[in-house]
DNA sequence: GTCTATAGATCGATAGAC
DNA sequence: GTCTATCGATCTATAGAC
């Protein structure tokens, strides 16, 4: 029993990109929208560095020294803006939850072609779910929800719940128009999301699949939509096309 | 921008149960099966303490001092059995993956009643998935797969893949007997698992639902089985009962 | 506000006695 | 093998100059 039963070896901290000072090469020829485009204040630099390092390595593996260095400021400046490491972490994660999941929308769908609309919807959902930052955020939140219990509700309300509401709204319209036979649209939305997600999200989170696998996304979405339509397509009144 | 946008507060380290010395009150009137029943060696005590603390608080929040104290040994003894914290963590997680997922089985199912069999199968799967240790293990692995890349494959092969193989075997037999119309049994197994899981596992992981919700499990399984049967039940040849 | 420098605590790991 | 005691590194957080 002395030898470990499984060879599970850690890796070193993520390779660090040396930054010469604070200003990066951005900010010269980009449109000046000023709102969170580039870190124009020290607070934004700190938040950006904290986001980058936390999402890449997790809460426990990142030190305030690293964040300060990555942000191009001193550690005292970090503490001048944020009360501590945990407050900074909470601010970063809360903000990222809002930022990422605000991109999802169930709008601009053709209610006359439910299959095509569900395919578009599933693809939007899965592309958001498999984006590198979304995967990293998912890892962090699940790993730190024990230490930060409020993370669970922050994440749930910003992401899954909001998506579910939008998807259910579309399913309800499709059900009202007689194209789908749904007795419980809330459950149906959960099942549609579950079918689309399948195991591809978990495989990405576990680093068993690389990102940007467009064909994998298409195949997953089409398989899910096909099964969903088989289960709920209404055959009684095809409503003449 | 100085104030955190979201109130995400951490909690203190888990409340510690003071242990007077090493021997607990167990081990006196229990059957002596000796094989991992009670920690009869220091190595087992260390592994048990490491499992308990790691699963409860995560890799970064647990120190070797805590593990030694919980195990009732000195820190030097811990290092006499395990080369370091990371090796101990790998040994614990690898062992727990094997222990937990070995409990799942797709046997003892009645192939003549596919709906009932799928219900039993789904319930077994979901009860395993929602057990407190399984939830904690899931949190740890997803949170630490960045630091321990091999955890992803260890977990996948011990859990999801093995379950999928067993479920697919049953689906194949049901498909061969003409009860289900499945063109791709591997995909069907993934979709069945996804339907059963739904969002209830995530809600448990995020601490939004308490465990031991038996009625919630039954409702989730029956909703999943109903949808799965609607999609894949074979109506062409009911194969006289 | 921002910096340098450092305090104070904790952690992982080890030396040496038994 | 097991213990006590401790080392050196690192981490969070702060004091004080500017």
XYZ file of C-alpha atoms (C1' of nucleotides) in Angstrom:
518
model
C 0.000 0.000 0.000
C 3.047 2.236 0.066
C 3.089 2.951 -3.645
C 0.353 5.150 -5.053
C -2.245 3.108 -6.854
C -2.541 5.491 -9.714
C 0.029 7.682 -11.302
C -1.578 11.072 -10.996
C 1.080 13.673 -11.408
C 0.702 17.411 -11.190
C 2.072 19.970 -13.567
C 3.985 23.099 -12.764
C 2.347 26.495 -12.610
C 1.355 27.810 -16.023
C 4.181 29.216 -18.131
C 4.381 32.921 -17.553
C 4.511 35.407 -20.359
C 7.009 38.114 -19.489
C 5.404 41.503 -19.782
C 7.549 44.590 -20.134
C 5.711 47.104 -18.047
C 2.001 47.652 -18.108
C 0.936 48.748 -21.573
C 0.550 45.942 -24.047
C 0.742 46.417 -27.776
C -2.971 47.026 -27.916
C -4.732 50.319 -27.606
C -3.167 52.141 -30.527
C -5.382 51.493 -33.505
C -8.488 50.073 -31.956
C -11.801 51.912 -31.810
C -12.042 53.881 -28.620
C -15.103 52.429 -26.974
C -13.392 52.850 -23.596
C -15.814 50.590 -21.818
C -13.769 47.560 -20.874
C -11.996 47.442 -24.186
C -8.505 47.737 -22.811
C -7.370 48.098 -19.218
C -7.297 51.860 -18.999
C -7.188 51.936 -15.231
C -5.169 50.033 -12.684
C -8.294 48.454 -11.310
C -9.115 47.088 -14.738
C -5.567 45.813 -15.140
C -5.836 44.009 -11.851
C -9.197 42.498 -12.708
C -7.935 41.406 -16.105
C -4.811 39.829 -14.646
C -6.814 38.148 -11.919
C -9.289 36.790 -14.438
C -6.514 35.447 -16.635
C -4.553 33.778 -13.878
C -7.501 32.505 -11.838
C -9.183 30.972 -14.878
C -5.930 29.398 -15.974
C -4.759 27.905 -12.700
C -7.485 28.149 -10.061
C -7.807 30.030 -6.799
C -5.291 28.114 -4.743
C -2.538 28.031 -7.349
C -2.431 31.786 -7.930
C -0.761 34.177 -5.513
C -1.325 37.874 -5.095
C 2.283 38.389 -6.146
C 1.544 36.739 -9.460
C -1.562 38.831 -10.013
C 0.294 42.031 -9.189
C 3.136 41.141 -11.515
C 0.776 40.173 -14.335
C -1.149 43.396 -13.856
C 2.023 45.458 -13.929
C 1.386 47.016 -10.523
C 2.694 46.494 -7.053
C 1.005 44.239 -4.576
C 0.088 47.187 -2.380
C -1.897 48.651 -5.264
C -3.872 45.452 -5.521
C -4.769 45.733 -1.863
C -5.670 49.402 -2.358
C -8.448 48.317 -4.720
C -9.542 44.996 -3.272
C -9.772 44.029 0.357
C -8.098 40.659 -0.116
C -7.554 37.697 -2.347
C -10.967 36.251 -1.695
C -12.780 39.492 -2.421
C -10.830 39.856 -5.640
C -11.714 36.320 -6.603
C -15.386 36.909 -5.891
C -15.415 40.088 -7.941
C -13.716 38.380 -10.879
C -15.942 35.332 -10.917
C -19.148 37.279 -10.419
C -18.262 39.553 -13.278
C -17.282 36.730 -15.597
C -20.531 34.917 -14.930
C -22.446 37.968 -16.044
C -20.232 38.689 -19.015
C -20.215 35.225 -20.466
C -23.780 34.166 -20.136
C -25.168 37.505 -21.288
C -24.073 36.456 -24.777
C -26.646 33.715 -25.040
C -29.897 34.521 -26.768
C -32.836 32.512 -28.028
C -33.961 35.268 -30.349
C -34.015 35.534 -34.139
C -35.465 32.078 -34.600
C -37.919 31.015 -37.264
C -40.959 29.606 -35.468
C -42.137 27.964 -38.692
C -39.152 25.613 -38.852
C -38.732 24.140 -35.404
C -36.026 21.705 -36.366
C -33.834 24.379 -37.884
C -34.494 26.692 -34.970
C -33.577 24.048 -32.421
C -30.417 23.340 -34.354
C -29.428 26.992 -34.268
C -30.348 27.199 -30.602
C -28.368 24.100 -29.739
C -25.363 25.321 -31.634
C -25.390 28.696 -29.888
C -25.699 26.947 -26.556
C -22.938 24.460 -27.204
C -20.531 26.985 -28.681
C -20.929 29.104 -25.585
C -20.521 26.082 -23.314
C -17.360 24.896 -25.056
C -15.571 28.219 -25.337
C -12.262 28.061 -23.482
C -13.216 30.716 -20.946
C -16.534 29.051 -20.278
C -14.823 25.727 -19.661
C -12.300 27.338 -17.350
C -15.034 29.202 -15.500
C -16.957 25.975 -15.058
C -13.897 24.258 -13.602
C -13.227 27.088 -11.180
C -16.774 27.425 -9.919
C -17.268 23.720 -9.334
C -13.901 23.443 -7.667
C -14.332 26.433 -5.370
C -18.031 26.271 -4.534
C -17.090 24.558 -1.286
C -14.948 27.488 -0.214
C -17.292 30.118 -1.711
C -20.820 28.767 -1.250
C -22.493 31.776 -2.836
C -20.752 30.964 -6.117
C -23.283 28.247 -6.756
C -26.267 30.527 -6.872
C -24.378 33.311 -8.667
C -23.420 30.909 -11.422
C -26.776 29.186 -11.628
C -28.790 32.362 -11.930
C -26.409 33.957 -14.409
C -26.081 30.900 -16.629
C -28.201 27.764 -16.626
C -31.356 29.363 -15.279
C -31.308 32.264 -17.709
C -30.643 29.967 -20.650
C -33.420 27.660 -19.536
C -35.926 30.489 -19.407
C -35.110 31.562 -22.941
C -35.199 28.059 -24.337
C -38.462 27.342 -22.611
C -39.972 30.453 -24.158
C -39.201 29.145 -27.620
C -40.450 25.671 -26.813
C -43.679 27.134 -25.509
C -44.271 29.006 -28.728
C -43.497 25.862 -30.711
C -45.864 23.913 -28.532
C -48.581 26.531 -28.866
C -48.284 26.484 -32.624
C -48.837 22.753 -32.624
C -45.449 21.760 -33.986
C -44.284 20.125 -30.782
C -46.323 18.116 -28.302
C -44.989 19.225 -24.941
C -46.870 18.680 -21.722
C -44.163 20.279 -19.569
C -42.142 22.909 -21.343
C -39.822 23.485 -18.387
C -38.893 19.818 -18.256
C -38.593 19.768 -22.023
C -36.159 22.674 -21.905
C -34.064 20.812 -19.354
C -34.093 17.696 -21.487
C -33.194 19.579 -24.641
C -30.269 21.233 -22.912
C -29.167 17.897 -21.481
C -29.306 16.198 -24.859
C -27.300 18.957 -26.502
C -24.702 18.969 -23.774
C -24.327 15.205 -23.758
C -20.861 14.343 -22.570
C -18.972 16.747 -24.791
C -18.798 19.461 -22.169
C -17.451 17.074 -19.558
C -14.898 15.746 -21.994
C -13.692 19.266 -22.634
C -13.590 20.094 -18.942
C -11.550 16.950 -18.311
C -9.156 17.938 -21.107
C -10.048 14.831 -23.091
C -11.094 16.838 -26.134
C -9.574 19.906 -27.722
C -11.663 22.950 -28.396
C -12.843 24.435 -31.664
C -14.122 21.069 -32.816
C -16.759 22.464 -35.123
C -17.730 19.150 -36.636
C -18.095 17.625 -33.206
C -20.440 20.439 -32.242
C -22.548 19.995 -35.341
C -22.806 16.263 -34.867
C -23.722 16.603 -31.205
C -26.395 19.201 -31.910
C -27.939 17.265 -34.760
C -28.062 14.068 -32.770
C -29.734 15.874 -29.904
C -32.245 17.671 -32.132
C -33.126 14.442 -33.929
C -33.841 12.610 -30.701
C -35.760 15.557 -29.287
C -37.898 15.795 -32.418
C -38.524 12.055 -32.433
C -39.817 12.308 -28.912
C -41.917 15.450 -29.175
C -42.771 16.127 -32.801
C -46.490 16.424 -33.188
C -47.930 14.062 -35.773
C -51.628 14.515 -35.153
C -52.074 17.874 -36.847
C -49.149 18.693 -39.112
C -50.741 22.111 -39.732
C -50.556 22.259 -43.523
C -47.381 23.933 -44.770
C -15.161 49.913 -9.638
C -13.609 49.700 -6.204
C -16.417 47.707 -4.650
C -16.817 44.081 -5.692
C -19.708 43.681 -8.065
C -20.923 40.512 -6.476
C -20.903 39.473 -2.893
C -19.105 36.177 -3.083
C -17.817 35.407 0.341
C -15.740 32.444 1.362
C -16.292 30.266 4.350
C -13.765 29.220 6.910
C -12.070 25.866 6.811
C -14.411 23.020 7.737
C -15.140 22.660 11.434
C -12.727 20.218 12.869
C -13.770 17.337 15.026
C -11.303 17.043 17.884
C -9.960 13.538 18.075
C -8.420 12.311 21.265
C -5.486 10.303 20.091
C -5.620 7.803 17.270
C -8.062 5.067 18.096
C -11.650 5.985 17.492
C -14.542 4.288 19.166
C -14.828 1.874 16.286
C -13.123 -1.460 15.956
C -14.400 -3.140 19.068
C -17.606 -4.892 18.127
C -17.535 -4.846 14.383
C -17.035 -7.950 12.268
C -13.380 -8.401 11.538
C -13.289 -8.437 7.770
C -9.982 -6.580 7.948
C -10.057 -5.531 4.323
C -10.505 -1.769 4.500
C -13.196 -1.968 7.100
C -11.449 0.183 9.650
C -8.060 1.844 9.407
C -5.970 -0.905 10.941
C -2.677 0.503 9.741
C -1.218 3.973 9.785
C -1.204 4.057 6.028
C -4.931 3.390 5.995
C -5.496 6.048 8.604
C -3.603 8.539 6.503
C -5.485 7.615 3.357
C -8.794 7.830 5.179
C -7.971 11.217 6.678
C -6.715 12.487 3.346
C -9.834 11.276 1.601
C -12.073 12.917 4.168
C -10.332 16.270 4.189
C -9.571 16.479 0.474
C -13.135 15.618 -0.508
C -14.505 18.081 2.006
C -12.319 21.087 1.264
C -10.256 20.501 -1.866
C -6.557 20.136 -2.550
C -5.482 23.702 -1.911
C -7.433 24.185 1.303
C -6.005 21.147 3.099
C -2.526 21.126 4.604
C -0.371 18.172 5.453
C -0.574 19.254 9.092
C -4.337 18.872 8.965
C -4.128 15.447 7.381
C -1.600 14.263 9.954
C -3.707 15.573 12.812
C -6.880 14.009 11.421
C -5.083 10.710 10.930
C -3.709 10.767 14.471
C -0.098 10.521 13.347
C 2.776 12.920 12.997
C 3.559 14.690 9.787
C 6.816 12.764 9.426
C 4.830 9.539 9.355
C 2.769 10.864 6.496
C 5.956 11.565 4.569
C 7.256 8.099 5.417
C 4.341 6.590 3.470
C 3.806 9.125 0.725
C 6.407 11.111 -1.116
C 4.505 14.375 -0.887
C 1.171 16.090 -0.844
C 0.593 15.687 -4.545
C 1.393 11.978 -4.520
C -0.959 11.494 -1.577
C -3.662 13.386 -3.404
C -3.180 11.302 -6.533
C -3.332 8.079 -4.570
C -6.514 9.135 -2.797
C -8.337 10.310 -5.889
C -7.296 7.351 -8.002
C -8.492 4.966 -5.336
C -11.783 6.742 -4.845
C -12.481 6.703 -8.561
C -12.088 2.957 -8.603
C -14.020 2.394 -5.400
C -17.016 4.480 -6.275
C -17.658 3.623 -9.843
C -17.098 -0.092 -9.337
C -20.478 -0.104 -7.601
C -22.385 0.575 -10.778
C -23.823 -2.378 -12.646
C -26.250 -2.821 -15.500
C -26.958 -6.431 -14.569
C -30.064 -8.141 -13.221
C -32.359 -6.381 -15.637
C -35.459 -7.873 -17.224
C -34.989 -7.610 -20.993
C -38.705 -8.223 -21.523
C -39.694 -4.989 -19.814
C -37.469 -2.292 -21.235
C -39.238 0.585 -19.543
C -38.915 -0.938 -16.098
C -35.322 -1.915 -16.762
C -34.398 1.564 -17.917
C -36.051 2.964 -14.811
C -33.989 0.708 -12.572
C -30.869 1.500 -14.557
C -31.487 5.228 -14.379
C -32.144 5.088 -10.675
C -28.945 3.181 -9.986
C -27.017 5.655 -12.091
C -28.533 8.722 -10.479
C -28.225 7.446 -6.935
C -24.554 6.817 -7.510
C -24.123 10.220 -9.135
C -25.842 12.061 -6.299
C -24.176 10.332 -3.364
C -22.294 12.882 -1.261
C -18.903 11.342 -1.921
C -19.565 11.186 -5.630
C -20.548 14.850 -5.680
C -17.456 15.808 -3.714
C -15.257 13.688 -5.967
C -16.739 15.356 -9.019
C -16.019 18.807 -7.587
C -12.424 17.917 -6.763
C -11.599 16.345 -10.094
C -13.053 19.140 -12.170
C -11.375 21.729 -9.983
C -7.946 20.098 -9.996
C -7.731 18.671 -13.492
C -5.725 21.748 -14.473
C -3.076 20.981 -11.869
C -3.285 17.189 -12.328
C -3.975 16.603 -16.011
C -3.988 12.830 -15.708
C -7.011 13.065 -13.402
C -9.227 13.618 -16.405
C -8.487 10.297 -17.997
C -8.389 8.430 -14.684
C -11.862 9.686 -13.855
C -13.286 9.204 -17.321
C -12.159 5.620 -17.687
C -13.197 4.657 -14.173
C -16.602 6.301 -14.323
C -18.439 7.626 -17.363
C -16.825 5.306 -19.888
C -17.417 2.177 -17.863
C -21.017 3.128 -17.184
C -21.558 3.898 -20.838
C -20.295 0.511 -21.918
C -22.671 -1.279 -19.582
C -25.654 0.829 -20.544
C -24.904 0.390 -24.199
C -24.826 -3.381 -23.739
C -28.338 -3.327 -22.384
C -29.562 -0.980 -25.093
C -28.073 -3.253 -27.716
C -29.927 -6.236 -26.384
C -33.137 -4.222 -26.267
C -32.540 -3.081 -29.796
C -31.808 -6.599 -30.985
C -34.992 -7.890 -29.438
C -36.948 -5.307 -31.374
C -38.235 -3.347 -28.403
C -36.205 -0.254 -29.164
C -35.345 1.204 -32.544
C -31.772 2.354 -32.139
C -29.516 3.075 -35.077
C -26.555 4.058 -32.898
C -26.507 2.387 -29.503
C -23.432 4.280 -28.331
C -25.072 7.618 -29.019
C -28.285 6.338 -27.478
C -26.424 5.412 -24.301
C -24.956 8.897 -24.123
C -28.369 10.452 -24.623
C -29.996 8.233 -22.027
C -27.349 9.130 -19.486
C -27.695 12.804 -20.343
C -31.463 12.719 -19.959
C -31.232 10.991 -16.604
C -28.604 13.377 -15.326
C -30.446 16.460 -16.487
C -29.491 19.347 -14.280
C -29.943 17.605 -10.945
C -26.301 16.624 -10.653
C -25.131 20.153 -11.341
C -27.601 21.535 -8.842
C -26.220 19.199 -6.213
C -22.638 20.061 -7.087
C -23.478 23.755 -6.793
C -25.079 23.142 -3.407
C -28.460 24.289 -4.661
C -30.137 21.014 -3.731
C -29.755 18.837 -0.678
C -28.999 15.166 -1.037
C -31.193 12.155 -0.369
C -34.020 13.669 -2.371
C -35.579 10.350 -3.273
C -38.678 11.775 -4.849
C -36.576 14.109 -6.941
C -34.582 11.133 -8.163
C -37.699 9.192 -9.078
C -39.216 12.119 -10.914
C -36.027 12.804 -12.843
C -35.613 9.170 -13.840
C -39.198 8.736 -14.946
C -39.151 11.920 -16.979
C -35.976 10.779 -18.687
C -37.251 7.258 -19.357
C -40.526 8.586 -20.742
C -38.789 10.875 -23.186
C -36.300 8.198 -24.173
C -39.108 5.702 -24.813
C -41.078 8.237 -26.792
C -38.105 8.753 -29.042
C -36.980 5.170 -29.501
C -39.810 2.798 -28.706
C -40.408 0.532 -31.646
C -44.000 0.591 -32.916
C -43.582 -1.339 -36.139
C -43.329 -4.819 -34.660
C -44.538 -4.885 -31.051
C -43.405 -8.525 -30.898
C -46.508 -10.167 -29.378
C -46.315 -10.277 -25.610
C -2.563 56.269 -5.262
C 1.567 53.934 -5.873
C 5.743 52.246 -4.644
C 9.545 49.362 -1.798
C 10.316 46.620 1.915
C 8.916 43.627 5.303
C 6.126 41.692 9.016
C 3.667 37.596 10.533
C 1.792 33.304 9.626
C 1.572 28.969 7.318
C 2.987 25.496 4.445
C 5.656 21.511 2.526
C 9.289 18.826 3.658
C 13.225 17.098 6.604
C 16.834 16.117 10.349
C 17.802 13.444 14.082
C 16.603 10.891 18.345
C 14.394 6.685 19.774
C 8.591 3.281 11.689
C 7.389 6.954 14.506
C 8.090 10.866 16.986
C 9.484 16.117 18.114
C 11.363 20.079 16.474
C 12.605 22.936 12.888
C 14.207 24.740 8.371
C 13.456 27.378 4.268
C 10.273 28.942 1.132
C 6.090 31.199 0.103
C 2.004 33.445 0.980
C -1.301 37.173 2.559
C -1.372 41.501 4.141
C 0.599 45.930 5.779
C 3.750 49.919 7.187
C 5.759 53.925 5.692
C 7.976 56.939 2.164
C 6.787 59.703 -1.816
